PDB file of C-alpha atoms in Angstrom:
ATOM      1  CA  UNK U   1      89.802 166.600  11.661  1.00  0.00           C
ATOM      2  CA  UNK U   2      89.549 164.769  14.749  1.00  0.00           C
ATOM      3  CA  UNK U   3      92.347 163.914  16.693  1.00  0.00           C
ATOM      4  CA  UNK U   4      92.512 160.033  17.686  1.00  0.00           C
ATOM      5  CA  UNK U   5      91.498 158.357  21.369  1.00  0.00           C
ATOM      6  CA  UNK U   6      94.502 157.692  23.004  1.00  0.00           C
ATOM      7  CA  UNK U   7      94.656 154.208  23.438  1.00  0.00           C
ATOM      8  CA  UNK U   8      93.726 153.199  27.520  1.00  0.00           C
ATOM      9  CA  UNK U   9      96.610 151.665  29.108  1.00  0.00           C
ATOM     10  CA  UNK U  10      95.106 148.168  30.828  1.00  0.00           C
ATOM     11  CA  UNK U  11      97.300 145.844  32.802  1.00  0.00           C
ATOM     12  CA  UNK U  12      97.045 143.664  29.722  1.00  0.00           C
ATOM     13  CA  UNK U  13      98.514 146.696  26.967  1.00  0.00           C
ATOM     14  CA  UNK U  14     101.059 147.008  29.482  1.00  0.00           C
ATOM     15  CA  UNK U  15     102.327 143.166  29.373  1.00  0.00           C
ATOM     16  CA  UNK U  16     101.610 143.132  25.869  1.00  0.00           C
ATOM     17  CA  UNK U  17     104.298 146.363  25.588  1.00  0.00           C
ATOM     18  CA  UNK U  18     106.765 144.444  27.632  1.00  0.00           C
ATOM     19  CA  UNK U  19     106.691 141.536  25.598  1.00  0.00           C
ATOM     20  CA  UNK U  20     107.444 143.223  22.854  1.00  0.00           C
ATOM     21  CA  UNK U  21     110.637 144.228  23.994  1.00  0.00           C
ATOM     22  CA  UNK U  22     111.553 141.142  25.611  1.00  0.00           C
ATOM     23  CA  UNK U  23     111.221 139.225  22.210  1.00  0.00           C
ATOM     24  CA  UNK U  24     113.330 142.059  20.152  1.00  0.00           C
ATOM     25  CA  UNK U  25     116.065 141.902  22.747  1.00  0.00           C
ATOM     26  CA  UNK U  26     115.082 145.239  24.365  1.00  0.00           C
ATOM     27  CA  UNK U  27     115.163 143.808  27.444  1.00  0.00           C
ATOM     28  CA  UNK U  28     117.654 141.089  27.104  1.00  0.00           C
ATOM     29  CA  UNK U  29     117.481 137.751  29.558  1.00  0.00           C
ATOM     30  CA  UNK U  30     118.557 138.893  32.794  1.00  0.00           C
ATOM     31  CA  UNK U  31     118.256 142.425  32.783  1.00  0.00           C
ATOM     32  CA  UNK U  32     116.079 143.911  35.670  1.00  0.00           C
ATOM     33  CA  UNK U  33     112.798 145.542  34.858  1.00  0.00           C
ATOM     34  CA  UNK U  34     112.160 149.016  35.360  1.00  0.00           C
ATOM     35  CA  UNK U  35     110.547 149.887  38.689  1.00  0.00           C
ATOM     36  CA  UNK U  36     106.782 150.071  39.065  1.00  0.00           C
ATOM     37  CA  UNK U  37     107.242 153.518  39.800  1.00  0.00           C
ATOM     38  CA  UNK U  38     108.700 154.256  36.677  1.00  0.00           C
ATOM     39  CA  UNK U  39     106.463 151.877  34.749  1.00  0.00           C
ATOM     40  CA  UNK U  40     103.528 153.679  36.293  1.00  0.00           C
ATOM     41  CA  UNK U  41     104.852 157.091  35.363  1.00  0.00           C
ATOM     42  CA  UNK U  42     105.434 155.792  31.589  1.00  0.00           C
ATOM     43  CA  UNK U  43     102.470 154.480  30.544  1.00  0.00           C
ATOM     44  CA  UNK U  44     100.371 157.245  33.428  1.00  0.00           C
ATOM     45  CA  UNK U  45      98.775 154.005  35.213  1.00  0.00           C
ATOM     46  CA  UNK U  46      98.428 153.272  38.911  1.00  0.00           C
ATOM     47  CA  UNK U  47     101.065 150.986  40.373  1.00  0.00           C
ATOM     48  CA  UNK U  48      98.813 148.226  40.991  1.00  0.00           C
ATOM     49  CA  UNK U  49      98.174 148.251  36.969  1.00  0.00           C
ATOM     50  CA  UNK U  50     101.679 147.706  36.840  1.00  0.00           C
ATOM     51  CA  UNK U  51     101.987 144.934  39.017  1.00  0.00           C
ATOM     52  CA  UNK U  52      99.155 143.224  37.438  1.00  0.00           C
ATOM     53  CA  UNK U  53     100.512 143.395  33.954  1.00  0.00           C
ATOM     54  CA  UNK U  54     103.601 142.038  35.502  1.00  0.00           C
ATOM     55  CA  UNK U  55     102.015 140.018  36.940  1.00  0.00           C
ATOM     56  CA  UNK U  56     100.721 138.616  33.830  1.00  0.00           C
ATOM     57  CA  UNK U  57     104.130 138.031  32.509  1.00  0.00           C
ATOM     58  CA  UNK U  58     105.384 136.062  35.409  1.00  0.00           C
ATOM     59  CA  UNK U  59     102.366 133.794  34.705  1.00  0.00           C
ATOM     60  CA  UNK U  60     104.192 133.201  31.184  1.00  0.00           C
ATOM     61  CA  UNK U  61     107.424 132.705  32.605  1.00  0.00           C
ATOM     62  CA  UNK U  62     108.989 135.502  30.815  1.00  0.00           C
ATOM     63  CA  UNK U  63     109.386 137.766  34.233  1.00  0.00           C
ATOM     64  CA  UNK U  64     110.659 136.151  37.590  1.00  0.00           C
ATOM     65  CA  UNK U  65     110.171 138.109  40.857  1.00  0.00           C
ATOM     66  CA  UNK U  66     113.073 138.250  43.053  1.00  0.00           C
ATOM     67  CA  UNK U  67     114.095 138.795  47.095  1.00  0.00           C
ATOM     68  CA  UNK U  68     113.669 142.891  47.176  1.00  0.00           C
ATOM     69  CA  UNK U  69     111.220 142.882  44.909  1.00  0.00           C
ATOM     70  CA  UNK U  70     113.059 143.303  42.015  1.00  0.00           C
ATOM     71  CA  UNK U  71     111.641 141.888  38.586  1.00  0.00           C
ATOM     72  CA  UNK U  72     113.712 140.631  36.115  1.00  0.00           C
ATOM     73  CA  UNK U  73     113.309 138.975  32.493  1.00  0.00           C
ATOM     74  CA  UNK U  74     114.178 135.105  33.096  1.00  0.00           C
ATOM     75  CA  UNK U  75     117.487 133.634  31.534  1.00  0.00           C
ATOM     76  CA  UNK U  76     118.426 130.370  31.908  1.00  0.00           C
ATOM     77  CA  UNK U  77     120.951 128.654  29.722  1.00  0.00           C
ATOM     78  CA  UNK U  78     119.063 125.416  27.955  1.00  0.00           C
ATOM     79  CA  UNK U  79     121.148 122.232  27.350  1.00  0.00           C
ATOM     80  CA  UNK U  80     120.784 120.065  24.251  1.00  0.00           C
ATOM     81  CA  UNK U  81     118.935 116.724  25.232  1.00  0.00           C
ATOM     82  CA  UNK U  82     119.829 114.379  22.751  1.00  0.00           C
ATOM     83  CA  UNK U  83     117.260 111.427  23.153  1.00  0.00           C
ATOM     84  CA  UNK U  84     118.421 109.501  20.279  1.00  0.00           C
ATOM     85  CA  UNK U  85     122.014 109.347  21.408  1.00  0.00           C
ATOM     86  CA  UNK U  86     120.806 109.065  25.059  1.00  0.00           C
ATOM     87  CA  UNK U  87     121.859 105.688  26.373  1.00  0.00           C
ATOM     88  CA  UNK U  88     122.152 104.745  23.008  1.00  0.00           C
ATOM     89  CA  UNK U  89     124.676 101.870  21.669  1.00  0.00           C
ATOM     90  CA  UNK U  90     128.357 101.779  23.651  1.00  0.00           C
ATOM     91  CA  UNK U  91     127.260 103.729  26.689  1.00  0.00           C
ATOM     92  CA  UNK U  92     129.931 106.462  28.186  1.00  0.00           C
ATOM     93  CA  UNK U  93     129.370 105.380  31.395  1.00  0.00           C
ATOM     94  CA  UNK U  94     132.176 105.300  33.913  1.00  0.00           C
ATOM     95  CA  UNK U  95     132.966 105.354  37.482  1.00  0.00           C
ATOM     96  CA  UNK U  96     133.312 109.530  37.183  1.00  0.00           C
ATOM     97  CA  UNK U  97     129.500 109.338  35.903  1.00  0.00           C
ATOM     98  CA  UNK U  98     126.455 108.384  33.894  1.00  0.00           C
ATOM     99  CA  UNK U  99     125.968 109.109  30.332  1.00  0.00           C
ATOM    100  CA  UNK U 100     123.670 112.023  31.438  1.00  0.00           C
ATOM    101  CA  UNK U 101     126.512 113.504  33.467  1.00  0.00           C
ATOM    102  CA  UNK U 102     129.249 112.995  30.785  1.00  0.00           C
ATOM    103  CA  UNK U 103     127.079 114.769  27.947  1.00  0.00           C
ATOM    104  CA  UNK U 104     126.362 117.732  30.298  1.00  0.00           C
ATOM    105  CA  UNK U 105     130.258 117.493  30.629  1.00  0.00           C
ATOM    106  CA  UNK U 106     131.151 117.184  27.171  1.00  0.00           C
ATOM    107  CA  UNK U 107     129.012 120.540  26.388  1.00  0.00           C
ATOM    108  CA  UNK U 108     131.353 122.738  29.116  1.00  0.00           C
ATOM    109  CA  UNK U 109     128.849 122.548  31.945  1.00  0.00           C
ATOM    110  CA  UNK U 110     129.025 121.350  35.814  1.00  0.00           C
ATOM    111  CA  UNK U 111     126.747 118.373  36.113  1.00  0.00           C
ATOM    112  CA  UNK U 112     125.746 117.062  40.056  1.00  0.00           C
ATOM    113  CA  UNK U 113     123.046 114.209  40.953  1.00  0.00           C
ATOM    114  CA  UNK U 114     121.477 113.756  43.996  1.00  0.00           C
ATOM    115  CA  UNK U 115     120.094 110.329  43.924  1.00  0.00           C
ATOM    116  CA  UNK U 116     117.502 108.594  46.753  1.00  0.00           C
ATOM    117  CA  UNK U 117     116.740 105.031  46.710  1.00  0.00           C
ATOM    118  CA  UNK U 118     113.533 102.886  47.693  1.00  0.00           C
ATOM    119  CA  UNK U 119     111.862 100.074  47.803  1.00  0.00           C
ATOM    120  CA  UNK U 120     108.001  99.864  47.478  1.00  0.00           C
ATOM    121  CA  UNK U 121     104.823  98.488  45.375  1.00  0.00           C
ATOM    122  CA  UNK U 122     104.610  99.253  41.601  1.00  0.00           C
ATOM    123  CA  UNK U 123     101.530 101.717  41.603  1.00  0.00           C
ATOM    124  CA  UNK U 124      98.957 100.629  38.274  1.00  0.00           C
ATOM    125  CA  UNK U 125     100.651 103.185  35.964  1.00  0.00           C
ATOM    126  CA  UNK U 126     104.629 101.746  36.606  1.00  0.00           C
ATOM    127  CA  UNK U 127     103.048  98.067  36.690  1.00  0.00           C
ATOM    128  CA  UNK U 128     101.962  98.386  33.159  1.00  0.00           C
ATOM    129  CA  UNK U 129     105.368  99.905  31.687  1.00  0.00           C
ATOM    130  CA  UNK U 130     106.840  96.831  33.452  1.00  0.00           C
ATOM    131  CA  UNK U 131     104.666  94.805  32.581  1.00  0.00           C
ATOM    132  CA  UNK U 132     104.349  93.237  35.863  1.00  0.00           C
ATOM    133  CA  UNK U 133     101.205  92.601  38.666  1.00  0.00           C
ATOM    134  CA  UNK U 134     100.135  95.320  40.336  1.00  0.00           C
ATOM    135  CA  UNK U 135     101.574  96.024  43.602  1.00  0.00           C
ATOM    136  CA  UNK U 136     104.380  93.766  42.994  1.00  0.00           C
ATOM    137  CA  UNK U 137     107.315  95.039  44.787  1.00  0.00           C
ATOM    138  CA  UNK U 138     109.972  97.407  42.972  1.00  0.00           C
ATOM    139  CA  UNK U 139     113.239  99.417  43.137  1.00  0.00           C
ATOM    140  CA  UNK U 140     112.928 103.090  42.640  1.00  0.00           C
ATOM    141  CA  UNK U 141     115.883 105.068  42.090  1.00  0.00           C
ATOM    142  CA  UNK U 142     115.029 109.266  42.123  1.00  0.00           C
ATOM    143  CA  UNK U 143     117.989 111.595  40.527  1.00  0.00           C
ATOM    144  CA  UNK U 144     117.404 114.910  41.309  1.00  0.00           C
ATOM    145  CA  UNK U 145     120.077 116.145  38.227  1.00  0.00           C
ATOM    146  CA  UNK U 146     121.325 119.708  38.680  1.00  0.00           C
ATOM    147  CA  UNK U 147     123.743 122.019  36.120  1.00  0.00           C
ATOM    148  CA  UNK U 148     126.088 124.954  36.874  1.00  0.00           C
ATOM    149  CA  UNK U 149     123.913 124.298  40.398  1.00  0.00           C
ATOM    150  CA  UNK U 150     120.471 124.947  39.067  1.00  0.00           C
ATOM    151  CA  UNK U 151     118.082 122.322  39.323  1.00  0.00           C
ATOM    152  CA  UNK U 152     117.292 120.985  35.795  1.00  0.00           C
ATOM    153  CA  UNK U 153     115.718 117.365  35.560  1.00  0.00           C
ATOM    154  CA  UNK U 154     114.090 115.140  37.884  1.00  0.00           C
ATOM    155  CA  UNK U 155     114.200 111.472  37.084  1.00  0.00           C
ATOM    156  CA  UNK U 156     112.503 108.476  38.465  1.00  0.00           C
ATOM    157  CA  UNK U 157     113.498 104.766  37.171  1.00  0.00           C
ATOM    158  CA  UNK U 158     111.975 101.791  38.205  1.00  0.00           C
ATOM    159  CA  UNK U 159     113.209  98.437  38.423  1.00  0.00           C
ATOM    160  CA  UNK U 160     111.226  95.168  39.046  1.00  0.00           C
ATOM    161  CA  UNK U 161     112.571  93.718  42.380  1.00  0.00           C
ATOM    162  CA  UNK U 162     113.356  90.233  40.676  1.00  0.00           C
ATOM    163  CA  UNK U 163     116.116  92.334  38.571  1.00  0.00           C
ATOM    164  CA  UNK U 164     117.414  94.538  40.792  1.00  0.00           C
ATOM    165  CA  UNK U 165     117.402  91.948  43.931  1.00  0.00           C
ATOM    166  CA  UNK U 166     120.833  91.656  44.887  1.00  0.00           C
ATOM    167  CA  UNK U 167     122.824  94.487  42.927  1.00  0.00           C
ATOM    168  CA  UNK U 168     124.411  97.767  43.196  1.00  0.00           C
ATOM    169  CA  UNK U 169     120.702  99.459  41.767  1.00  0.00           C
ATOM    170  CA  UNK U 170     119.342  98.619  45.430  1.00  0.00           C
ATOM    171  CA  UNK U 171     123.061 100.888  46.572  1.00  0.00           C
ATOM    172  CA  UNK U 172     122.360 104.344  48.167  1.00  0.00           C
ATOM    173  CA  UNK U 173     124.427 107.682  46.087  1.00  0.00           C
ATOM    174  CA  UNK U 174     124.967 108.282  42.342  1.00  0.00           C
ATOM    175  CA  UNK U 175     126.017 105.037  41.176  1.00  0.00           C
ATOM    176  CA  UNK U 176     127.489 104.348  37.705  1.00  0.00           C
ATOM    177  CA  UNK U 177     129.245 101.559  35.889  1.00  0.00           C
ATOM    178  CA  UNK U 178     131.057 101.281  32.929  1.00  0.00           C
ATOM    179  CA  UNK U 179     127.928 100.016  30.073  1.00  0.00           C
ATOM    180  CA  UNK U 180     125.017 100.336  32.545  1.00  0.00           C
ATOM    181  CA  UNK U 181     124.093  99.165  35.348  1.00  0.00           C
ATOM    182  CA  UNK U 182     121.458  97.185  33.698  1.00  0.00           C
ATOM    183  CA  UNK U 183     124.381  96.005  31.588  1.00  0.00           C
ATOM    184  CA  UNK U 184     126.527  94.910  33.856  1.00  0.00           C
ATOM    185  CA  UNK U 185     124.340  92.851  35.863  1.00  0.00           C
ATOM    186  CA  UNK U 186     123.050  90.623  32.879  1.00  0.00           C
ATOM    187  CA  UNK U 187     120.009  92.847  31.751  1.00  0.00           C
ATOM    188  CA  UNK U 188     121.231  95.153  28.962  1.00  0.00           C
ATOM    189  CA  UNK U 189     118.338  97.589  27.679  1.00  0.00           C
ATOM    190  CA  UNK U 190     117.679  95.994  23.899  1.00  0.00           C
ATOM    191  CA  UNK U 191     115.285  98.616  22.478  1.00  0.00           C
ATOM    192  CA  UNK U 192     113.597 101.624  24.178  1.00  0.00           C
ATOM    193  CA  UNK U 193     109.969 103.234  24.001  1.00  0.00           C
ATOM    194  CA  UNK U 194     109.874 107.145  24.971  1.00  0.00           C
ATOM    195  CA  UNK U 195     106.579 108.694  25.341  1.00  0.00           C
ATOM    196  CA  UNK U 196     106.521 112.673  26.214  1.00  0.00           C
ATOM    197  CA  UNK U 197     103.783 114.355  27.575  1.00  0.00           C
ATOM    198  CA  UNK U 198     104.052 118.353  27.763  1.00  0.00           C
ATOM    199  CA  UNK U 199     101.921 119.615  31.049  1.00  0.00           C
ATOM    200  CA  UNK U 200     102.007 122.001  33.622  1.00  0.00           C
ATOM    201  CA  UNK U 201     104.080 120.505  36.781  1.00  0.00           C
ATOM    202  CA  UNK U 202     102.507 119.747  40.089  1.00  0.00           C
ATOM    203  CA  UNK U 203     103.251 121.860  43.320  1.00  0.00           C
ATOM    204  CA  UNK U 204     105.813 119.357  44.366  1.00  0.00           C
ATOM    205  CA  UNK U 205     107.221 119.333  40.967  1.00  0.00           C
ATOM    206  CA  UNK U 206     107.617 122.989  41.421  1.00  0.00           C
ATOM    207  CA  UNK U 207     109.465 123.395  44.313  1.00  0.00           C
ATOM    208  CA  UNK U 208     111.767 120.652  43.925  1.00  0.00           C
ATOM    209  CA  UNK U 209     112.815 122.191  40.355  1.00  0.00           C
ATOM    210  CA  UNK U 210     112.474 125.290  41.554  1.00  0.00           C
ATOM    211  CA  UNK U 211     110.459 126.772  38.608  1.00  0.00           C
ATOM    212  CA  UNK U 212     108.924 130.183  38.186  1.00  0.00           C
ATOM    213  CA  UNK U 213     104.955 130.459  37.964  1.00  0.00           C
ATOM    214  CA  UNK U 214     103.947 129.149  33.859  1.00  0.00           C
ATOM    215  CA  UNK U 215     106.737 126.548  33.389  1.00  0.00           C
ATOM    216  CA  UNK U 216     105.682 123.904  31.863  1.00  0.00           C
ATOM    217  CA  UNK U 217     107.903 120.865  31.825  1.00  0.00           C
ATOM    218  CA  UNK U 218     107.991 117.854  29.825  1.00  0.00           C
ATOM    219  CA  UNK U 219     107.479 114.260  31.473  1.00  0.00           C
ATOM    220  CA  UNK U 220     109.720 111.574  29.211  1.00  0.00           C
ATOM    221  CA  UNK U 221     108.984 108.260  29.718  1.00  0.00           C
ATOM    222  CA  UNK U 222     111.642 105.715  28.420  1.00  0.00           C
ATOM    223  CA  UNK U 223     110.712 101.951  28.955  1.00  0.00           C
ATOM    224  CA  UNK U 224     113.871  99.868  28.324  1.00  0.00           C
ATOM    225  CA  UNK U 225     113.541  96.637  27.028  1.00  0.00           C
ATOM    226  CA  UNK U 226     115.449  93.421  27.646  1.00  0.00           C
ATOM    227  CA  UNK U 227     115.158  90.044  25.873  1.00  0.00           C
ATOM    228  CA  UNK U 228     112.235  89.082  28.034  1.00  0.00           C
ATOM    229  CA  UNK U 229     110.726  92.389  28.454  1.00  0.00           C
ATOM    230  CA  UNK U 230     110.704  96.186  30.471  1.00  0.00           C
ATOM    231  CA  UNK U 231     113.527  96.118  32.683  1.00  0.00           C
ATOM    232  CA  UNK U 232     112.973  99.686  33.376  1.00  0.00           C
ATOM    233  CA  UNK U 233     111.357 102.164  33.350  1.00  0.00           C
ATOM    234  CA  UNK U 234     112.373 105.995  33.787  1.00  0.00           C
ATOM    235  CA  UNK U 235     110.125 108.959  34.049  1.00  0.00           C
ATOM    236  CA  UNK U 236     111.876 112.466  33.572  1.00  0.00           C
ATOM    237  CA  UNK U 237     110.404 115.749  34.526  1.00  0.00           C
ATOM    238  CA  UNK U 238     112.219 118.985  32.736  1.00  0.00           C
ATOM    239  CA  UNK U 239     111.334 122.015  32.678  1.00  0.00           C
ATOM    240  CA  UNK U 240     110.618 123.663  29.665  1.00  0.00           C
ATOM    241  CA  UNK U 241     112.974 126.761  29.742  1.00  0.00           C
ATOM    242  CA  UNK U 242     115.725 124.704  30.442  1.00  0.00           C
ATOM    243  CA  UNK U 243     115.544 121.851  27.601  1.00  0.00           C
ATOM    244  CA  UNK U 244     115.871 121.339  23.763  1.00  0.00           C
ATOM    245  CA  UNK U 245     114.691 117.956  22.901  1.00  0.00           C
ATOM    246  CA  UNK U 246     116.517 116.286  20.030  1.00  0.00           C
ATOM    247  CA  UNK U 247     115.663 113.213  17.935  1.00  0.00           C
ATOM    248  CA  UNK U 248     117.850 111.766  15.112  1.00  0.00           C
ATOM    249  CA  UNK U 249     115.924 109.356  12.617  1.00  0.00           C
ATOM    250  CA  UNK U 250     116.234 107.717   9.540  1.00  0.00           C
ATOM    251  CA  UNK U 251     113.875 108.273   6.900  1.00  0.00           C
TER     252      UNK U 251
END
């Protein structure tokens, strides 16, 4: 009787291995990989195997490298994005914060948003969510929204200038008003449209979020709607590791 092949250890079995025990809960988020030495000396590869099978897990996003070259499995705590409640009916906006900031709140996390304002010409994409000419002049308001400290959404809204003209959208900081801002200043969103687009982010997307190599994120678009049409329109980037999407409907 023969005996069988042992099977070749390729950078590829090797990922595969590890993969294994990071979905079981071998290696649990967080925990540090073992060393390439020791990886080497377990499966009786070279260490630059090893690297490229870990390599092929940081490509996944399962595996982020870290300052000393240690390798650990990623953990990141995901928050619950309810879109159907988001801005939704009686607002819990307040001086203290957005509704964003008060549902990150109300599920025992730290919100913070850093939030850059400026004025410019709609490019052809935010011109037809508005609904307006091309390269007709606009408010852009960019929230870089961060929890427990860790960058986790990236939002854009834009305002035609003949709405926001005038108002505390065109004021510099994280500004929030009981209702909306849109609400207080006589155009409440009516109705919204969300599109979402799942892709893999760009290079600036990347380093602004801070994301390990394979995250993808997911771009939301919400148009909000007014009683003459879009008043706004907000595009948010997050990441995928970091978000659970949630929709509510009647059927």
């Amino acid at each position: 009787m023969t005996k069988p092949t042992p099977r070749r250890m390729t950078a590829r079995t090797i990922a595969d291995e590890l993969r294994v025990q990071i979905t079981d809960g071998t290696l649990r988020p967080g925990d540090t990989l073992p060393t390439s030495r020791e990886l080497a000396e377990r499966f009786g590869v070279t260490l630059k195997t090893v690297g490229s099978g870990v390599d092929i897990l940081k490509g996944e996003g399962l595996v982020i490298g870290e300052q000393g070259g240690r390798r650990r499995v990623r953990a990141n705590r995901p928050i619950v994005w309810n879109l159907t409640r988001f801005e939704r009916g009686n607002r819990r906006d307040s001086a203290a914060g957005d509704d964003w900031s008060t549902a990150i709140r109300d599920a025992g996390r730290e919100p913070e948003q850093q939030v850059t304002v400026s004025t410019g010409e709609a490019d052809s994409q935010i011109a037809s969510w508005l609904q307006i000419p091309a390269s007709a002049e606009i408010v852009q308001r960019v929230r870089l929204r961060t929890v427990d400290g860790q960058p986790y959404q990236l939002a854009t809204s834009s305002f035609p200038m003949e709405i926001a003209a005038g108002t505390p959208l065109l004021g510099e900081g994280d500004v929030s008003m009981p209702g909306g801002i849109l609400a207080s200043i006589g155009h409440p969103q009516l109705r919204v449209r969300d599109e979402i687009t799942i892709r893999m982010p760009t290079p600036e997307e990347s380093d602004q979020l801070q994301l390990p190599p394979g995250t993808p994120v997911a771009e939301h678009v919400r148009i909000g709607y007014g009683e003459a049409g879009p008043v706004r329109v907000m595009v948010t980037i997050a990441p995928g590791d970091r978000h659970r999407l949630v929709y509510e409907l009647e059927v």
